Amino acid sequence: MLRVGLNPYGISYAVGLTGAGTSKENPRPLGLHGFVRLAEEIGARSIELHGGHLFELERETLERLKERLAEKEVCPIVSVGPPMDGLDQAIVCACALAAKIVRVGLTTVLCGDRAELGSDWSLLVRQVRKTLCERARQAADLGIALAIEDHQDFGSRELLDFANEAGTNVGICLDTGNPLAVGEEPISFARRVAPRVRHVHMKDYQAQWTDQGYRLVRCAIGDGAIPFVELARILSEHHSELTASIELGALEARHIRLFQPRWWQGYPERSAADLGSCLAAARVRLLEETAEWRTPWEKNAGPQEIVDYELGQLRKSVAHLKAMGLM
């Protein structure tokens, strides 16, 4: 049911997206073409292409990439944001590649921390709604669907509201790990949005509890709290086929400070039962409070150690997904 492939964001240092232009830059990044080769090596049936890579390409290069992916029967998805700057360019690139989906990150808010924006949160929501409705019409005219991601900013009901308002060609990119970042339980989140899902980010986390809440620490898919087989079953009740990208978590742990009253500013009311199910889910395969949680990137390791860490987790994830029967 899932056409499992790869996106570059969980191996962002190896690809060259993280650290670029700094003293921690990868001296031998994979770039777009190396990333495509890696996806082919792991047997990807879909590939999520970073918009910033595509915007630099000539029309002829895009055409060759389209032909290469078609020959390998790999389904392309164009990815843009956050923020949504460049969404119009992403739609143009999707047309050039015969991609039917553009995955969209809506805001730069992370860790569910809306309070950081204060009163600007409401303004940001209005801007997102306006831009999404405008671009959705543009995409619909070209036969393209927009898949808006739960990018540690919006909850399941909010994403559904956006999609319903913007149009039938707007669906959801379900990031399987990110419900925990907005205080929602992954299975309930998936069940609620499943009919509107258009693309999936397969991400796993181990939670480490703190006095303020919990950290979400990246790990190989299958080593953390996310029940992938159950999620796939829920999605299969609504879809005969979906594209899905392996996306390991960020190189920096996400600290979800939901034990602090301030963190809840900007959120609608939620029942104790809903929050309780989220907290229970975050205790599956948790990291002990004294365990090392920093990645090699956070410990200022050398380039090769960071690359080896990313690619090692990727290959372990592929092995786990094959063992689960999902790849």
Coordinates of C-alpha atoms in Angstrom, one line a residue:
M1 CA 0.0 0.0 0.0
L2 CA 2.9 2.4 0.7
R3 CA 5.3 3.3 -2.0
V4 CA 8.2 3.9 0.3
G5 CA 11.0 6.1 -0.7
L6 CA 13.3 8.8 0.7
N7 CA 13.5 12.5 1.4
P8 CA 16.7 14.4 2.1
Y9 CA 15.8 16.0 5.4
G10 CA 16.7 13.1 7.7
I11 CA 20.2 12.9 6.0
S12 CA 20.5 16.7 5.6
Y13 CA 24.1 16.9 6.5
A14 CA 25.1 14.1 4.1
V15 CA 23.1 15.7 1.3
G16 CA 24.6 19.2 2.1
L17 CA 21.5 21.0 3.3
T18 CA 22.6 21.3 7.0
G19 CA 25.8 23.2 7.7
A20 CA 26.1 24.7 4.3
G21 CA 28.1 28.0 4.3
T22 CA 29.4 27.5 7.9
S23 CA 32.5 26.1 9.5
K24 CA 30.6 22.8 9.9
E25 CA 29.9 22.4 6.2
N26 CA 30.2 18.9 4.7
P27 CA 33.1 19.0 2.4
R28 CA 31.7 16.3 0.1
P29 CA 27.9 16.6 0.1
L30 CA 25.8 14.2 -2.0
G31 CA 23.8 17.0 -3.6
L32 CA 20.8 16.3 -5.6
H33 CA 22.2 13.7 -7.9
G34 CA 24.0 11.8 -5.1
F35 CA 20.7 11.8 -3.2
V36 CA 18.9 10.3 -6.2
R37 CA 21.5 7.6 -6.5
L38 CA 21.2 6.8 -2.8
A39 CA 17.4 6.5 -3.1
E40 CA 17.9 4.1 -6.0
E41 CA 20.3 2.1 -3.9
I42 CA 17.8 1.5 -1.1
G43 CA 15.1 0.5 -3.6
A44 CA 13.0 3.6 -3.2
R45 CA 9.6 3.5 -5.0
S46 CA 9.1 7.2 -4.5
I47 CA 11.4 10.2 -3.9
E48 CA 10.8 13.5 -2.3
L49 CA 12.8 16.2 -4.0
H50 CA 13.9 19.4 -2.2
G51 CA 12.5 22.4 -4.0
G52 CA 15.7 24.4 -3.4
H53 CA 17.6 21.8 -5.5
L54 CA 15.1 21.9 -8.3
F55 CA 14.8 25.7 -8.6
E56 CA 18.4 25.8 -9.7
L57 CA 18.0 23.4 -12.6
E58 CA 17.5 24.2 -16.3
R59 CA 14.4 22.8 -18.0
E60 CA 16.5 20.2 -19.9
T61 CA 18.0 18.9 -16.7
L62 CA 14.5 18.6 -15.1
E63 CA 13.4 16.7 -18.2
R64 CA 16.3 14.2 -17.9
L65 CA 15.5 13.7 -14.2
K66 CA 11.8 13.1 -15.0
E67 CA 12.8 10.5 -17.6
R68 CA 15.3 8.8 -15.2
L69 CA 12.6 8.5 -12.4
A70 CA 10.0 7.3 -14.9
E71 CA 12.4 4.6 -16.2
K72 CA 12.9 3.4 -12.6
E73 CA 9.2 3.6 -11.8
V74 CA 10.0 6.0 -9.0
C75 CA 7.2 8.4 -8.1
P76 CA 8.4 12.0 -7.6
I77 CA 7.1 14.4 -4.9
V78 CA 8.3 18.0 -4.8
S79 CA 8.9 19.4 -1.3
V80 CA 8.9 23.1 -0.2
G81 CA 8.8 25.0 3.1
P82 CA 8.7 25.9 5.7
P83 CA 8.0 28.7 5.2
M84 CA 5.8 28.6 2.1
D85 CA 8.1 31.0 0.0
G86 CA 8.7 29.3 -3.3
L87 CA 5.5 27.3 -3.4
D88 CA 4.7 28.8 -6.8
Q89 CA 8.1 27.7 -8.1
A90 CA 7.5 24.2 -6.6
I91 CA 4.3 23.9 -8.5
V92 CA 6.1 24.7 -11.8
C93 CA 8.8 22.1 -11.0
A94 CA 6.1 19.5 -10.2
C95 CA 4.6 20.0 -13.6
A96 CA 8.0 19.7 -15.3
L97 CA 8.6 16.4 -13.4
A98 CA 5.1 15.1 -13.9
A99 CA 4.8 15.0 -10.1
K100 CA 1.2 15.0 -8.8
I101 CA 2.0 16.1 -5.2
V102 CA 3.8 19.1 -3.6
R103 CA 4.5 18.6 0.1
V104 CA 4.2 21.9 2.0
G105 CA 5.6 23.0 5.4
L106 CA 3.4 25.8 6.6
T107 CA 5.5 27.6 9.3
T108 CA 8.9 27.6 10.9
V109 CA 7.5 27.0 14.4
L110 CA 9.1 23.9 16.0
C111 CA 8.6 21.9 19.2
G112 CA 4.9 23.0 19.2
D113 CA 6.1 26.3 20.8
R114 CA 3.5 28.8 19.6
A115 CA 4.0 30.9 22.7
E116 CA 7.3 32.0 21.3
L117 CA 5.4 34.1 18.7
G118 CA 3.0 35.7 21.2
S119 CA 0.2 37.6 19.5
D120 CA 2.0 37.1 16.2
W121 CA 0.7 33.5 16.2
S122 CA -2.8 34.5 15.2
L123 CA -1.4 36.7 12.4
L124 CA 0.7 33.9 11.1
V125 CA -2.3 31.6 11.0
R126 CA -4.2 34.1 8.9
Q127 CA -1.3 34.5 6.5
V128 CA -1.0 30.7 6.2
R129 CA -4.7 30.4 5.4
K130 CA -4.6 33.1 2.8
T131 CA -1.5 31.9 1.0
L132 CA -2.7 28.3 1.0
C133 CA -6.1 29.1 -0.5
E134 CA -4.4 31.2 -3.2
R135 CA -1.8 28.6 -4.1
A136 CA -4.3 25.7 -3.9
R137 CA -6.3 27.2 -6.7
Q138 CA -3.2 27.6 -8.8
A139 CA -2.2 24.0 -8.2
A140 CA -5.7 22.7 -8.9
D141 CA -5.7 24.3 -12.3
L142 CA -2.6 22.2 -13.1
G143 CA -3.9 18.9 -11.6
I144 CA -1.5 19.0 -8.6
A145 CA -2.4 18.3 -5.0
L146 CA -0.8 20.1 -2.0
A147 CA 0.0 18.0 1.0
I148 CA 0.4 20.2 4.1
E149 CA 2.6 18.7 6.8
D150 CA 2.2 18.5 10.6
H151 CA 5.5 20.2 11.0
Q152 CA 5.5 20.5 14.8
D153 CA 3.2 23.5 14.5
F154 CA -0.4 22.5 13.8
G155 CA -2.6 19.8 15.3
S156 CA -4.8 17.3 13.4
R157 CA -8.0 19.3 13.6
E158 CA -6.3 22.5 12.5
L159 CA -4.8 20.8 9.5
L160 CA -8.1 19.4 8.5
D161 CA -9.7 22.9 8.8
F162 CA -7.0 24.3 6.5
A163 CA -7.5 21.5 4.0
N164 CA -11.3 21.8 4.0
E165 CA -11.2 25.5 3.5
A166 CA -8.5 25.5 0.7
G167 CA -10.1 22.9 -1.5
T168 CA -10.4 19.3 -2.5
N169 CA -6.8 19.2 -3.9
V170 CA -5.4 20.0 -0.5
G171 CA -4.6 17.1 1.7
I172 CA -2.2 16.3 4.5
C173 CA 1.4 15.0 4.7
L174 CA 1.3 12.9 7.8
D175 CA 4.6 13.1 9.6
T176 CA 4.3 10.1 11.9
G177 CA 6.6 11.4 14.7
N178 CA 5.4 15.0 14.9
P179 CA 2.0 14.5 16.6
L180 CA 4.1 14.1 19.8
A181 CA 5.5 17.6 19.3
V182 CA 2.0 19.2 19.5
G183 CA 0.8 17.0 22.4
E184 CA -1.2 14.5 20.3
E185 CA -1.1 10.7 20.3
P186 CA 0.2 9.4 16.9
I187 CA -2.6 6.7 16.4
S188 CA -5.4 9.1 17.2
F189 CA -3.9 11.8 15.0
A190 CA -3.5 9.4 12.1
R191 CA -7.0 8.0 12.5
R192 CA -8.5 11.5 12.4
V193 CA -6.6 12.7 9.3
A194 CA -6.4 9.4 7.4
P195 CA -9.1 10.2 4.8
R196 CA -7.3 13.4 3.8
V197 CA -3.7 12.0 3.8
R198 CA -1.9 12.4 0.5
H199 CA 1.7 11.6 1.5
V200 CA 3.5 10.2 4.6
H201 CA 6.8 11.1 6.4
M202 CA 8.0 8.0 8.2
K203 CA 9.7 9.4 11.3
D204 CA 10.5 7.8 14.6
Y205 CA 11.5 9.3 18.0
Q206 CA 12.6 8.2 21.4
A207 CA 11.3 10.5 24.1
Q208 CA 13.5 11.5 27.1
W209 CA 11.5 13.0 29.9
T210 CA 12.6 16.3 31.5
D211 CA 11.3 18.6 34.2
Q212 CA 9.7 20.7 31.5
G213 CA 8.2 17.9 29.3
Y214 CA 10.2 15.6 27.0
R215 CA 12.9 15.7 24.3
L216 CA 12.2 14.0 21.0
V217 CA 15.5 12.4 20.0
R218 CA 16.0 11.0 16.5
C219 CA 16.5 7.2 16.0
A220 CA 16.2 4.6 13.3
I221 CA 12.7 3.8 12.3
G222 CA 11.5 0.9 14.5
D223 CA 13.7 1.9 17.4
G224 CA 11.3 4.5 18.9
A225 CA 7.8 5.1 20.0
I226 CA 5.9 5.2 16.7
P227 CA 3.8 2.1 15.8
F228 CA 4.3 1.9 12.1
V229 CA 2.5 -1.3 11.3
E230 CA -0.7 0.0 13.0
L231 CA -0.4 3.3 11.3
A232 CA -0.1 1.6 7.9
R233 CA -3.2 -0.5 8.7
I234 CA -5.2 2.7 9.5
L235 CA -4.1 4.4 6.3
S236 CA -4.9 1.3 4.2
E237 CA -8.5 1.5 5.3
H238 CA -8.8 4.7 3.3
H239 CA -6.2 4.4 0.5
S240 CA -5.1 1.7 -1.9
E241 CA -1.8 3.4 -2.4
L242 CA 0.2 6.3 -0.9
T243 CA 3.7 7.6 -1.3
A244 CA 5.8 7.7 1.9
S245 CA 9.3 9.1 2.5
I246 CA 11.8 7.8 5.1
E247 CA 12.7 10.9 7.1
L248 CA 14.9 10.5 10.2
G249 CA 14.5 13.2 12.8
A250 CA 16.5 16.4 12.8
L251 CA 20.1 16.5 14.0
E252 CA 19.0 18.7 16.9
A253 CA 16.6 17.2 19.6
R254 CA 13.2 18.8 19.9
H255 CA 12.3 19.8 23.4
I256 CA 8.5 19.7 23.9
R257 CA 8.0 21.8 27.1
L258 CA 4.3 21.0 27.6
F259 CA 4.6 20.8 31.4
Q260 CA 4.9 24.6 31.3
P261 CA 1.7 26.5 31.2
R262 CA 3.2 29.1 28.8
W263 CA 3.7 26.3 26.1
W264 CA -0.1 26.0 25.8
Q265 CA -0.7 29.6 24.7
G266 CA -2.4 29.6 21.3
Y267 CA -3.8 26.1 21.6
P268 CA -7.5 25.2 21.7
E269 CA -8.8 23.5 24.8
R270 CA -8.0 19.8 25.0
S271 CA -9.3 17.0 27.3
A272 CA -7.2 15.4 30.0
A273 CA -7.9 12.0 28.3
D274 CA -6.3 13.2 25.0
L275 CA -3.2 14.5 26.7
G276 CA -2.9 11.4 28.8
S277 CA -2.9 9.2 25.7
C278 CA -0.1 11.4 24.2
L279 CA 2.0 11.1 27.4
A280 CA 1.5 7.3 27.5
A281 CA 2.6 7.1 23.8
A282 CA 5.8 9.1 24.6
R283 CA 6.8 6.5 27.2
V284 CA 7.2 3.7 24.6
R285 CA 10.9 2.8 24.2
L286 CA 11.9 5.9 26.1
L287 CA 15.4 7.1 26.8
E288 CA 16.4 7.1 30.4
E289 CA 16.7 10.7 31.9
T290 CA 20.5 10.2 32.3
A291 CA 21.1 8.8 28.8
E292 CA 23.1 10.7 26.2
W293 CA 20.7 12.4 23.9
R294 CA 23.0 14.5 21.7
T295 CA 23.7 13.6 18.1
P296 CA 27.2 13.8 16.7
W297 CA 26.1 17.2 15.2
E298 CA 25.2 18.5 18.6
K299 CA 28.5 17.3 20.0
N300 CA 30.5 19.1 17.2
A301 CA 31.8 15.9 15.8
G302 CA 33.7 15.8 12.5
P303 CA 32.0 15.7 9.1
Q304 CA 32.6 11.9 8.5
E305 CA 31.2 10.9 11.9
I306 CA 28.0 12.9 11.2
V307 CA 27.6 11.4 7.7
D308 CA 28.2 7.9 9.0
Y309 CA 25.6 8.5 11.8
E310 CA 23.0 9.7 9.3
L311 CA 23.5 7.0 6.8
G312 CA 23.9 4.3 9.4
Q313 CA 20.4 5.2 10.8
L314 CA 19.0 5.2 7.3
R315 CA 20.2 1.8 6.4
K316 CA 19.0 0.4 9.8
S317 CA 15.6 2.0 9.1
V318 CA 15.4 0.3 5.7
A319 CA 16.2 -3.1 7.3
H320 CA 13.5 -2.5 10.0
L321 CA 10.9 -1.5 7.4
K322 CA 11.6 -4.6 5.3
A323 CA 11.2 -6.7 8.4
M324 CA 7.9 -5.1 9.1
G325 CA 6.7 -5.8 5.6
L326 CA 6.4 -2.1 4.8
M327 CA 9.1 -1.9 2.2

